[in-house]
Amino acid sequence: MQLTRDQWGRAATSRSPADPRCTADLGAQYITLSPGCAQRHRSFYDDLLAHGILKPLTAPIKGMVMKEGSLNFMTPQGTSSIAKHYLRESGADVFYEHHVTQIYLRDGKWEVHEEAGSSELFDIVILTIPVPQILQLQGDIVNIINGSQRQQLESVSYSSRYALGLFYEAGTQIDVPWAAQYITNNPCIRFISIDNKKRNIESSEVGPSVVVHTSVPFGIEYLEWNREKVQQLILEQLEIVMPDLPKPVNIKCQKWRYSQVTTPVPSCPGQMTLHINPSLICGGDAFTHSNFDGCIESAMCIVEAIKSVTVF
């Protein structure tokens, strides 16, 4: 059976083929508002809270280290609901599954080619894909990226990990005293979440789901392995950690080749303008840091860069 997935970067929510109401966040697990960003980003959080996209995280997370002044939130409809909310609010026409391979400068516009062979012209192009994928793009962009920019981009590094989503039938009981926990004594598993419990969703009609994140060392060691073999290794370790866990009806194994940024672009500028007019701009967590506040910060920097050279 085919699992469906709503994914914008690591805001990935997978759905069980047996029941699309049974979901699991295979990427970001919860949202943390750090005290240093509380005032600057407050309007974003207030908006998401007002629309029910975010709610305070009240479920017990075993082993979580809280920084003083930080606030944690969860997404009742999955982390992908954040991106969906902003896309709805924007009114933009959104197109999916377009694999961009080449970018050319044509008469004051950007000609963007995709793998399927088609191309389209744009006034502005913003790239928020992982930096190694930016560097793989072909066309005029290869020469537009200057030596200093290329050196900075090549210095960016990421961690890698796997995530497992386990989906259960309605009525299945997973009896543990926590909604999620960090694991410190296992060679494979770093984090486990009873995802519906983390979101305070208890339903007799919808089955529970469990999310397992591997450690970064495990992810790096098995990065190029067959996914089915990696899935089996994770399940074997999960049985050791949770021997009474029921058998799921469906399993999804997700490889995060680019999980979190370990070395961002020097000085964390928020964005990098590769070309001013027409604008070609890079952004995302590689230019700030790998959390929601980092995404907001980069987005704000990109908007300012566009406004500085564009007449509306």
Coordinates of C-alpha atoms in Angstrom, one line a residue, residues 25-271:
D25 CA 5.2 13.6 11.9
L26 CA 8.4 12.0 10.6
G27 CA 10.4 15.3 10.7
A28 CA 10.0 18.1 13.2
Q29 CA 8.4 16.9 16.4
Y30 CA 7.4 20.1 18.1
I31 CA 8.0 23.8 17.8
T32 CA 10.1 25.8 20.3
L33 CA 10.0 29.5 20.7
S34 CA 13.3 30.6 22.1
P35 CA 13.4 33.6 24.5
G36 CA 15.8 35.5 22.1
C37 CA 13.1 35.4 19.4
A38 CA 10.0 35.8 21.5
Q39 CA 9.5 39.5 20.8
R40 CA 10.6 39.6 17.2
H41 CA 8.6 36.5 16.1
R42 CA 5.6 36.9 18.5
S43 CA 3.2 37.9 15.7
F44 CA 3.9 34.6 13.8
Y45 CA 3.2 32.5 16.9
D46 CA 0.1 34.5 17.8
D47 CA -1.3 34.0 14.2
L48 CA -0.7 30.2 14.3
L49 CA -2.2 29.9 17.8
A50 CA -5.3 31.9 16.8
H51 CA -5.9 29.6 13.8
G52 CA -5.4 26.5 15.9
I53 CA -2.3 25.5 13.9
L54 CA -0.2 25.5 17.1
K55 CA -1.2 24.6 20.6
P56 CA 0.9 24.5 23.8
L57 CA 2.8 21.2 24.2
T58 CA 1.5 19.9 27.5
A59 CA 2.0 16.1 27.0
P60 CA 5.0 14.6 29.0
I61 CA 8.2 14.4 27.0
K62 CA 10.7 12.2 29.0
G63 CA 14.3 13.4 28.9
M64 CA 13.5 16.8 27.2
V65 CA 15.9 19.5 28.4
M66 CA 14.1 22.8 28.6
K67 CA 16.0 26.1 28.2
E68 CA 14.8 28.8 30.6
G69 CA 12.2 31.0 29.0
S70 CA 11.5 28.7 26.1
L71 CA 8.0 27.7 25.1
N72 CA 7.1 24.5 23.3
F73 CA 4.2 24.0 20.9
M74 CA 2.7 21.0 19.0
T75 CA 0.6 20.9 15.8
P76 CA -2.7 19.1 16.2
Q77 CA -3.0 18.5 12.5
G78 CA 0.7 17.7 12.0
T79 CA 3.7 19.9 11.3
S80 CA 2.9 20.1 7.6
S81 CA -0.2 22.2 8.6
I82 CA 2.1 25.1 9.3
A83 CA 3.2 25.3 5.6
K84 CA -0.3 24.7 4.4
H85 CA -1.6 27.6 6.5
Y86 CA 0.9 30.0 5.0
L87 CA 0.2 28.8 1.5
R88 CA -3.5 29.3 2.0
E89 CA -2.9 32.8 3.4
S90 CA -0.7 33.7 0.5
G91 CA -3.3 33.0 -2.2
A92 CA -0.5 31.6 -4.4
D93 CA -0.9 28.9 -7.0
V94 CA 1.2 26.1 -5.7
F95 CA 2.7 23.3 -8.0
Y96 CA 4.2 20.2 -6.6
E97 CA 6.6 17.5 -7.8
H98 CA 8.6 19.7 -10.1
H99 CA 12.3 18.7 -9.9
V100 CA 14.3 21.8 -11.0
T101 CA 17.6 20.9 -12.7
Q102 CA 18.8 24.1 -14.5
I103 CA 18.4 27.9 -14.2
Y104 CA 19.3 30.3 -17.0
L105 CA 19.3 34.1 -17.3
R106 CA 17.1 35.0 -20.3
D107 CA 16.4 38.7 -21.2
G108 CA 16.0 39.9 -17.6
K109 CA 14.1 36.8 -16.4
W110 CA 15.0 33.4 -15.0
E111 CA 14.3 30.4 -17.2
V112 CA 13.9 27.5 -14.9
H113 CA 14.1 23.9 -16.3
E114 CA 12.7 20.8 -14.7
E115 CA 13.7 17.2 -15.0
A116 CA 10.6 16.3 -17.1
G117 CA 11.9 18.7 -19.8
S118 CA 9.6 21.7 -19.5
S119 CA 10.7 25.2 -18.6
E120 CA 9.1 28.5 -17.4
L121 CA 10.1 32.1 -17.0
F122 CA 10.1 33.8 -13.6
D123 CA 10.8 37.4 -12.4
I124 CA 12.3 36.2 -9.1
V125 CA 13.6 32.8 -8.0
I126 CA 14.1 31.9 -4.3
L127 CA 15.9 28.6 -3.5
T128 CA 15.3 27.1 0.0
I129 CA 16.4 23.6 -0.9
P130 CA 19.4 22.1 1.0
V131 CA 22.7 23.7 -0.1
P132 CA 24.2 20.6 -1.7
Q133 CA 21.2 20.6 -4.0
I134 CA 21.7 24.2 -4.9
L135 CA 25.3 23.5 -5.8
Q136 CA 24.1 20.6 -8.1
L137 CA 21.9 22.9 -10.2
Q138 CA 23.1 23.4 -13.8
G139 CA 22.9 26.3 -16.3
D140 CA 23.9 29.9 -15.8
I141 CA 23.6 29.6 -12.0
V142 CA 26.9 27.7 -12.0
N143 CA 28.8 30.9 -13.1
I144 CA 26.5 33.3 -11.3
I145 CA 27.6 31.9 -7.9
N146 CA 30.9 33.8 -7.3
G147 CA 34.0 32.3 -5.7
S148 CA 33.3 33.7 -2.3
Q149 CA 29.7 32.6 -2.3
R150 CA 30.6 29.1 -3.5
Q151 CA 33.2 28.7 -0.7
Q152 CA 30.6 29.7 1.9
L153 CA 28.0 27.4 0.5
E154 CA 30.5 24.5 0.3
S155 CA 31.3 25.0 4.0
V156 CA 27.7 24.1 5.0
S157 CA 27.2 20.6 6.5
Y158 CA 24.2 18.6 7.6
S159 CA 23.5 15.7 9.9
S160 CA 21.6 12.6 8.6
R161 CA 19.1 10.3 10.2
Y162 CA 16.2 7.9 9.6
A163 CA 12.7 8.2 10.9
L164 CA 10.1 5.4 11.2
G165 CA 6.4 5.9 11.3
L166 CA 4.3 3.0 12.7
F167 CA 0.5 3.1 12.1
Y168 CA -2.0 1.1 14.1
E169 CA -5.6 0.0 13.9
A170 CA -8.3 1.8 15.9
G171 CA -8.6 0.6 19.4
T172 CA -4.9 -0.4 19.7
Q173 CA -3.5 0.5 23.2
I174 CA 0.0 1.7 23.7
D175 CA 0.4 1.9 27.4
V176 CA 3.4 4.1 28.4
P177 CA 3.5 6.9 30.9
W178 CA 4.9 9.4 28.4
A179 CA 3.9 10.9 25.1
A180 CA 7.5 11.0 23.8
Q181 CA 11.0 10.3 25.2
Y182 CA 14.6 10.9 24.3
I183 CA 16.7 7.7 24.3
T184 CA 20.3 8.0 25.5
N185 CA 21.5 4.4 25.8
N186 CA 20.7 2.8 22.5
P187 CA 23.1 2.5 19.5
C188 CA 20.3 3.2 17.0
I189 CA 17.3 5.0 18.5
R190 CA 17.4 8.6 19.8
F191 CA 13.7 9.6 20.1
I192 CA 10.3 7.9 20.3
S193 CA 6.9 9.6 20.1
I194 CA 3.4 8.3 20.5
D195 CA 2.4 10.9 18.0
N196 CA -1.3 11.1 18.7
K197 CA -0.6 11.3 22.4
K198 CA 1.9 14.1 21.9
R199 CA -0.9 16.0 20.2
N200 CA -3.4 15.2 22.9
I201 CA -5.5 13.3 20.4
E202 CA -7.3 10.2 21.9
S203 CA -9.9 8.6 19.6
S204 CA -11.7 5.3 19.6
E205 CA -12.2 5.7 15.8
V206 CA -8.6 6.5 14.8
G207 CA -5.6 4.3 15.6
P208 CA -2.5 5.6 17.3
S209 CA 0.9 6.2 15.6
V210 CA 4.4 5.9 16.8
V211 CA 7.4 7.8 15.4
V212 CA 11.0 6.7 15.9
H213 CA 14.0 8.9 15.1
T214 CA 17.5 7.3 14.9
S215 CA 20.7 8.9 16.2
V216 CA 22.8 10.9 13.8
P217 CA 25.8 8.4 14.0
F218 CA 23.4 5.6 13.0
G219 CA 22.0 7.7 10.2
I220 CA 25.4 8.4 8.8
E221 CA 26.7 4.8 9.1
Y222 CA 23.7 3.4 7.2
L223 CA 22.9 6.4 4.9
E224 CA 23.5 4.4 1.7
W225 CA 22.0 1.1 2.8
N226 CA 18.8 -0.4 1.4
R227 CA 15.9 1.2 3.1
E228 CA 14.1 -2.1 3.9
K229 CA 17.3 -3.4 5.6
V230 CA 17.6 -0.2 7.6
Q231 CA 13.9 -0.4 8.6
Q232 CA 14.5 -3.9 9.9
L233 CA 17.5 -2.8 12.0
I234 CA 15.4 0.0 13.6
L235 CA 12.5 -2.4 14.3
E236 CA 14.9 -4.8 16.0
Q237 CA 16.2 -2.0 18.3
L238 CA 12.7 -0.8 18.9
E239 CA 11.7 -4.2 20.2
I240 CA 14.5 -4.0 22.7
V241 CA 13.4 -0.5 23.9
M242 CA 9.7 -1.2 23.8
P243 CA 9.2 -5.0 23.9
D244 CA 5.4 -4.8 24.4
L245 CA 4.7 -2.5 21.5
P246 CA 1.9 -4.0 19.3
K247 CA 2.4 -4.9 15.7
P248 CA 1.5 -2.1 13.3
V249 CA -0.6 -2.4 10.2
N250 CA 1.7 -0.1 8.2
I251 CA 5.2 1.2 8.5
K252 CA 6.9 4.1 6.7
C253 CA 10.7 4.5 6.7
Q254 CA 12.0 8.0 5.9
K255 CA 15.6 8.8 5.2
W256 CA 16.7 12.4 6.0
R257 CA 19.9 12.8 4.1
Y258 CA 19.8 16.5 5.0
S259 CA 18.4 16.4 8.5
Q260 CA 19.6 19.4 10.5
V261 CA 22.3 22.0 9.7
T262 CA 25.4 21.3 11.7
T263 CA 27.5 24.1 10.1
P264 CA 25.5 27.0 8.7
V265 CA 26.7 29.6 6.2
P266 CA 29.3 31.8 8.1
S267 CA 27.8 34.6 10.1
C268 CA 24.2 33.2 9.6
P269 CA 23.1 36.0 7.2
G270 CA 19.6 34.7 6.8
Q271 CA 19.8 34.7 3.0

